[in-house]
Coordinates of C-alpha atoms in Angstrom, one line a residue:
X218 CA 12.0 22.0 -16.6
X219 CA 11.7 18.0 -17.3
X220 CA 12.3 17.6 -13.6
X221 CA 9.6 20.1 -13.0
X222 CA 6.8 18.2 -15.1
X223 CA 8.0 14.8 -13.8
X224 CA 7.4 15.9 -10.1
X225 CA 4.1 17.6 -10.6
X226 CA 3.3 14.4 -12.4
X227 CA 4.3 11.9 -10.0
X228 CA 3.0 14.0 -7.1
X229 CA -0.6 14.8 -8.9
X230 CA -2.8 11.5 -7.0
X231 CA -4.3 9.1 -9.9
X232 CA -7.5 10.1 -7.5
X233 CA -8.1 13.0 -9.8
X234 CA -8.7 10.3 -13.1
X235 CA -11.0 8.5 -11.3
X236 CA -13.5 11.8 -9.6
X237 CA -12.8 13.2 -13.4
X238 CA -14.4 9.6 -15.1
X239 CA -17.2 9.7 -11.8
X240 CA -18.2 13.1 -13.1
X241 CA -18.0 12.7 -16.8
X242 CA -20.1 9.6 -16.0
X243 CA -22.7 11.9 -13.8
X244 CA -24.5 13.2 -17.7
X245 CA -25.8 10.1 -18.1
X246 CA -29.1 8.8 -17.4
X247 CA -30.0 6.7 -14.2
X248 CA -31.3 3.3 -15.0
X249 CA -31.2 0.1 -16.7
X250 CA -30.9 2.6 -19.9
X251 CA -27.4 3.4 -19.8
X252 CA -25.9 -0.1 -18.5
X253 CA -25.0 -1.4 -21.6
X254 CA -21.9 1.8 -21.5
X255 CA -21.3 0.8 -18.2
X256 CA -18.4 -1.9 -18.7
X257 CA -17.0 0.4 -21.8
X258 CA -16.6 3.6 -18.8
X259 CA -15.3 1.4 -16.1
X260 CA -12.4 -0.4 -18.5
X261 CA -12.0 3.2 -19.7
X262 CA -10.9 4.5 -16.1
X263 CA -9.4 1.2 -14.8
X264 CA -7.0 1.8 -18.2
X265 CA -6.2 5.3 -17.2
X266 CA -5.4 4.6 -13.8
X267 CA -2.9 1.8 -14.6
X268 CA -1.5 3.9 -17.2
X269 CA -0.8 7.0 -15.3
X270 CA 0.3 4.3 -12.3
X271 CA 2.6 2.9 -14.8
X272 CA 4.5 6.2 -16.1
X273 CA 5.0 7.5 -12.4
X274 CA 7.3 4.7 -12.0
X275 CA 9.0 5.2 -14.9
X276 CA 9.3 8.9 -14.0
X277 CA 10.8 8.4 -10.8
X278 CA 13.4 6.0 -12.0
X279 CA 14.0 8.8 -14.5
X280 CA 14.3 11.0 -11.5
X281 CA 16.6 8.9 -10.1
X282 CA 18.7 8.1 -13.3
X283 CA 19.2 12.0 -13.3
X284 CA 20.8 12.3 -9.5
X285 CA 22.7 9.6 -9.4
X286 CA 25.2 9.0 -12.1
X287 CA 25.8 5.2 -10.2
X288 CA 22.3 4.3 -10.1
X289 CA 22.0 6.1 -13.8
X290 CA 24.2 2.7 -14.8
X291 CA 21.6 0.6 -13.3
X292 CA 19.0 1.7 -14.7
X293 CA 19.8 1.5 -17.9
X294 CA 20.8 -2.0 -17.8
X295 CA 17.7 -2.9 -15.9
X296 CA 16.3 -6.0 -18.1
X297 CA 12.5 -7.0 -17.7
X298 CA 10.8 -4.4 -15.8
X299 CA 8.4 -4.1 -19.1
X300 CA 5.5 -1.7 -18.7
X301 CA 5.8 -1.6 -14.7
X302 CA 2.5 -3.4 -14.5
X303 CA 3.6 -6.0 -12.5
X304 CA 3.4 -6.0 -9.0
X305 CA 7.4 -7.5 -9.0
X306 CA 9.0 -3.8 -11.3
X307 CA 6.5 -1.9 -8.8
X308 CA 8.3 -2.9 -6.3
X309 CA 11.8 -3.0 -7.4
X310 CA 10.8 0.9 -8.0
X311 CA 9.9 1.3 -4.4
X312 CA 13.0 -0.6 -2.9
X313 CA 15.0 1.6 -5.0
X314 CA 13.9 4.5 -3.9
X315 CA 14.1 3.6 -0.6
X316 CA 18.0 2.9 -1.7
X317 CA 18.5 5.8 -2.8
X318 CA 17.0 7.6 0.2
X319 CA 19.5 6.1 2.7
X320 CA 21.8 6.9 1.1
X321 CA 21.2 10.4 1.9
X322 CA 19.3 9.9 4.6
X323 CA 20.5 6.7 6.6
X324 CA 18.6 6.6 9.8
X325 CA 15.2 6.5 7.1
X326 CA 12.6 4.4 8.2
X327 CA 9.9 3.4 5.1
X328 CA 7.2 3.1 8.1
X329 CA 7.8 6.9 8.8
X330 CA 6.2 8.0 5.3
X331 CA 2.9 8.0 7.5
X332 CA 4.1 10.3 9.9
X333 CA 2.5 13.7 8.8
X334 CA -0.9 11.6 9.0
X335 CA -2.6 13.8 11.6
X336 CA -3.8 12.2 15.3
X337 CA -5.5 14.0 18.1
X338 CA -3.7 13.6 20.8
X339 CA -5.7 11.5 23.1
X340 CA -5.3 9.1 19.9
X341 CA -1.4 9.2 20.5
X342 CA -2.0 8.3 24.2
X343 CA -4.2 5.7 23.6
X344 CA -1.6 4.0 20.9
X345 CA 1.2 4.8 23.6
X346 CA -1.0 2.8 26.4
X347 CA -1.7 0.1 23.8
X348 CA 1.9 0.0 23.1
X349 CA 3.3 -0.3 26.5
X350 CA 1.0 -2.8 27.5
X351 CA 1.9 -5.4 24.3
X352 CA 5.6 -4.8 25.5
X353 CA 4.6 -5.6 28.6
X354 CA 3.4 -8.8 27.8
X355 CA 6.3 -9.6 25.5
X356 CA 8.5 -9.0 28.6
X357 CA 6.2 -11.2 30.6
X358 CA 6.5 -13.9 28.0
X359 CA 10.1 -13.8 28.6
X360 CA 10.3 -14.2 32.1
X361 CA 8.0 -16.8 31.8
X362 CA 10.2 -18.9 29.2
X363 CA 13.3 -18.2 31.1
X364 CA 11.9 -19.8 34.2
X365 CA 10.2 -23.0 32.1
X366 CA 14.2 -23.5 30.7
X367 CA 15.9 -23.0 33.8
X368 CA 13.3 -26.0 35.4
X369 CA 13.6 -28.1 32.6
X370 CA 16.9 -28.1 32.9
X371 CA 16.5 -29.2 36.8
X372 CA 17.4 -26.1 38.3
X373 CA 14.5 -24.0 39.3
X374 CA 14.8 -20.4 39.8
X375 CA 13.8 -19.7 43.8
X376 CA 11.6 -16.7 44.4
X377 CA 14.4 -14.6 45.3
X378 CA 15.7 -14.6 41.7
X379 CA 12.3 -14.5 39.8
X380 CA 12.0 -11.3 41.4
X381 CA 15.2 -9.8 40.6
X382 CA 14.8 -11.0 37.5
X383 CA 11.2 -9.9 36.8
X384 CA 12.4 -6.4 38.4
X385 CA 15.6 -6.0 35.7
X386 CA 13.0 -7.0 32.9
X387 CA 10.3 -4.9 33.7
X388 CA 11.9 -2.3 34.6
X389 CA 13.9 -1.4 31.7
X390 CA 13.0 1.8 30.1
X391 CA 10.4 2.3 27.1
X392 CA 12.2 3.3 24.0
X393 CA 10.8 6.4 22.4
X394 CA 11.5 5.2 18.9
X395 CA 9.9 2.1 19.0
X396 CA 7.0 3.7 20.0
X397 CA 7.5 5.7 17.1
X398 CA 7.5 2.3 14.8
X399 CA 4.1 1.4 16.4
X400 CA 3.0 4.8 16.2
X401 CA 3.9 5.1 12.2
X402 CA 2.5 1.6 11.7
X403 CA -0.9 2.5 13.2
X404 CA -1.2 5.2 11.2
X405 CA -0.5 3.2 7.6
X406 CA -3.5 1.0 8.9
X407 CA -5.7 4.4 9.7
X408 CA -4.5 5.8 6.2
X409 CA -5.2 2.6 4.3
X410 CA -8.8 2.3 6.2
X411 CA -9.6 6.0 5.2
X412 CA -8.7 5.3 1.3
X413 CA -11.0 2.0 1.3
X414 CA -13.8 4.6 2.9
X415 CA -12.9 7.6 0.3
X416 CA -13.1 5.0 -2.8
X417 CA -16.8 3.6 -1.2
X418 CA -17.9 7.3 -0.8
X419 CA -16.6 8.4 -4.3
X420 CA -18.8 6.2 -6.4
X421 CA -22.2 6.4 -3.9
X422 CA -25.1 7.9 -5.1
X423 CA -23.7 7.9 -8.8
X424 CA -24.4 6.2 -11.8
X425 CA -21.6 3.3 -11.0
X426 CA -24.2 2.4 -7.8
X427 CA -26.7 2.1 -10.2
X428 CA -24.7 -0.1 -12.5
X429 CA -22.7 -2.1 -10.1
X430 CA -24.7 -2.0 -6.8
X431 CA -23.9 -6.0 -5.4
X432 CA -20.4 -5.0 -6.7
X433 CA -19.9 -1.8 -4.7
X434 CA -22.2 -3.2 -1.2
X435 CA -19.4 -6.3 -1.6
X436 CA -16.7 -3.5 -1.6
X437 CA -17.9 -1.5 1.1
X438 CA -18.7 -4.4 3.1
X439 CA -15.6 -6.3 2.6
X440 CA -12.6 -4.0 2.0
X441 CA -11.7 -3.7 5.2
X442 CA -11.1 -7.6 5.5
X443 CA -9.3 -7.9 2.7
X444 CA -7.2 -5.1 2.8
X445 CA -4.9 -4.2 5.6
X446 CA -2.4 -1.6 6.3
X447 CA -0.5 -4.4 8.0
X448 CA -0.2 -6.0 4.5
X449 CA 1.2 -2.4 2.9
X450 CA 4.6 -0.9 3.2
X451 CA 6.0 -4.4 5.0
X452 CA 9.5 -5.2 6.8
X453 CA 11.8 -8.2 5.6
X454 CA 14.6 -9.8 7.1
X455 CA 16.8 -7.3 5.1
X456 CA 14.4 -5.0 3.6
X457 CA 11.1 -3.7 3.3
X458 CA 8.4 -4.6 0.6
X459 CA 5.9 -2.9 -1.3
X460 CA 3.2 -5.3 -0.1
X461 CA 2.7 -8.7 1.8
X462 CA 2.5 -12.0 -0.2
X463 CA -1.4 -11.7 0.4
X464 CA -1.3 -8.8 -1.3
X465 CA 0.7 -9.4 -4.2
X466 CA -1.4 -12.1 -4.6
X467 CA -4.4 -10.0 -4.5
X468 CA -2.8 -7.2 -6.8
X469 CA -1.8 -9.6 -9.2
X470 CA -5.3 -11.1 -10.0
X471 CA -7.4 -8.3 -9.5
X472 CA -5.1 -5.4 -11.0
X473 CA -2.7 -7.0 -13.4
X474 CA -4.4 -10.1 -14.7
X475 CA -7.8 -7.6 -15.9
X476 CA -4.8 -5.3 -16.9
X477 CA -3.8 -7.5 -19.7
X478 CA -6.9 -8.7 -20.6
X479 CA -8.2 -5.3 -21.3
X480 CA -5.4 -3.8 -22.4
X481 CA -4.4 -6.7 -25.6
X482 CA -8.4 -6.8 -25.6
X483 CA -8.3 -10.8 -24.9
X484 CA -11.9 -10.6 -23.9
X485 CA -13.1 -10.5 -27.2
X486 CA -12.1 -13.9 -27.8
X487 CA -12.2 -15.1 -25.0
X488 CA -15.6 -16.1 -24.4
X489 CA -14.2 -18.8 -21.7
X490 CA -13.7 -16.1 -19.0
X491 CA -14.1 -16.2 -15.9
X492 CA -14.0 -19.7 -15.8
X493 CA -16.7 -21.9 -14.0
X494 CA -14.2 -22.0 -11.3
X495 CA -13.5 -18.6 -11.0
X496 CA -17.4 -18.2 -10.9
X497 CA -17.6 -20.5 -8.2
X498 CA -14.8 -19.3 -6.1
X499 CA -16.2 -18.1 -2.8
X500 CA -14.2 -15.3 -2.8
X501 CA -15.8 -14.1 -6.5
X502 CA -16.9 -10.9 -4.9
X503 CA -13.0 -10.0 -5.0
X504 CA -13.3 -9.3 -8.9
X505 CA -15.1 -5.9 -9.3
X506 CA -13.7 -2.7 -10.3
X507 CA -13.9 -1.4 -6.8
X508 CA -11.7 -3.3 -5.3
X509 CA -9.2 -2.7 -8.2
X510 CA -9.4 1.1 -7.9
X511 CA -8.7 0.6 -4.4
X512 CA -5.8 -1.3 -4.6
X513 CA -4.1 1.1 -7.7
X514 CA -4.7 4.2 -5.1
X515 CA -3.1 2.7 -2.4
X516 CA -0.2 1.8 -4.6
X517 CA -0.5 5.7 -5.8
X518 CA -0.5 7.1 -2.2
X519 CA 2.7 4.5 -1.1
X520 CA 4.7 6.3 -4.0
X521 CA 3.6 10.1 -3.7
X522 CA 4.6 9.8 0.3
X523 CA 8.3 8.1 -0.4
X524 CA 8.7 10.6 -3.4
X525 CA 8.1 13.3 -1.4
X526 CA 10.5 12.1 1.1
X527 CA 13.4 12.0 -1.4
X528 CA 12.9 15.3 -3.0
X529 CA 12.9 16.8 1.1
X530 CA 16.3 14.7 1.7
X531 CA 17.5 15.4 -1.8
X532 CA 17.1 19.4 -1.3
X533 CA 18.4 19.3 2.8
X534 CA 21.6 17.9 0.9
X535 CA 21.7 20.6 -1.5
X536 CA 21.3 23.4 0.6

């Protein structure tokens, strides 16, 4: 039963707070007359969101706890992790889970949590010829440093042995499943590009354009800069991360910084925030509640896919 609620919780997208707050918001009046609630609604829903954000991870190391009995130790000696606000128990949570999914699933690749994102298949050709051709350039860049070496060294290559040498290069076969890396990694950029549109597209023509209209033009203009699907969901030297160190960054001073502050209510007192700095910072713009929302449904979307993922592996091992 517990398991039951915990899934439908953690597989319910924190989407549905925000449309829910957009509509509540919807009975008010348009105009300079109903500002003054606008900062009390948007810390209402920011709160919400990292709330629900914050028990889904708890929830899934619950989940976790339950199957494993080893991991169950773990967990209960985990020391630190707090509220999961930070971005560093966030990700500790998603490299678990990616733990525990090898383990039943060894050849998983994090990258292939994208794959039921749908492409028409010209797009698939036209990531395949992309694809080929940056490996073909890789391979060139080989050849090409192999030869510089061998004359450096004072012993040229003659033409004869360039072109066996170019032949053996070039001519080795395309692997299927890199493709299939590029392929999944195009499609976290496609899906993370779609979400920054979907957030833009929630709040036009509502009150919150009316109430934040520089902050939401910034957003919609900008978002797509600043926020990558290269940067989500990225490979280490021995693992794989929740997000790049540009985006930790980013998720720690527009998502968990305002998270405290609003949360213990520090802006009350302190009258000193933002900072003349801050103010002056060219990238200011950054610090609206748009590009926060974004950011926690991203985060929301990462953890749905790789849940979803372990309760398939988890019930191909039962059966």
């Amino acid at each position: 039963m517990y398991t039951d609620i915990h899934t439908d919780f953690i597989l319910t997208p924190i989407q549905a707070i925000l449309e829910q707050g957009i509509n509540a918001a919807q009975s008010l009046p348009y105009g300079i007359d109903s500002f003054p609630i606008s900062e009390y609604h948007l810390q209402s829903l920011f709160l919400r969101m990292c709330g629900a954000s914050e028990q889904k991870m708890k929830c899934i190391l619950w989940q976790m706890a339950t199957d494993d009995y080893q991991y169950r130790y773990k967990y209960l000696n985990y020391q630190g992790l707090g509220e999961f606000s930070t971005y560093a128990s966030k990700n500790i949570v998603f490299q678990d889970l990616i733990s525990q999914i090898v383990k039943l699933c060894p050849k998983f690749n994090p990258q292939s949590i994208w794959d039921d994102y749908e492409y028409a298949p010209e797009t698939i050709e036209q990531e395949r010829e992309t694809w080929i051709n940056r490996v073909k350039v890789c391979r060139q860049k080989q050849i090409d440093h192999i030869k510089r070496k061998r004359a450096d060294s004072g012993n040229p290559m003659s033409q004869q042995e360039v072109d066996k040498m170019t032949n053996g290069i070039m001519g080795c076969p395309f692997k299927e499943d890199d493709f299939k890396i590029h392929l999944a990694a195009s499609k976290c950029r496609s899906r993370i590009s779609q979400i920054l549109e979907e957030t833009y597209n929630m709040f036009a023509n509502t009150n919150f354009e009316s109430w934040r209209n520089v902050d939401l033009q910034n957003y919609h203009t900008l978002c797509q800069k600043l926020i990558r699907g290269c940067d989500i969901v990225v490979s280490n030297k021995d693992n794989f991360s929740l997000f790049s160190n540009k985006m930790v960054r980013l998720y720690d001073s527009l998502v968990y910084q305002h998270r405290n502050r609003i949360a213990h209510n520090t802006v009350s007192y302190q009258q000193n925030l933002p900072a003349l700095e801050t103010l002056s910072d060219k990238n200011y713009y950054q610090y609206n509640y748009f590009f926060r929302f974004a950011i926690i449904l991203i985060v929301d979307e990462i953890f749905i896919r790789l849940y979803r993922v372990f309760l398939d592996v988890r019930k191909k091992m039962v059966n």
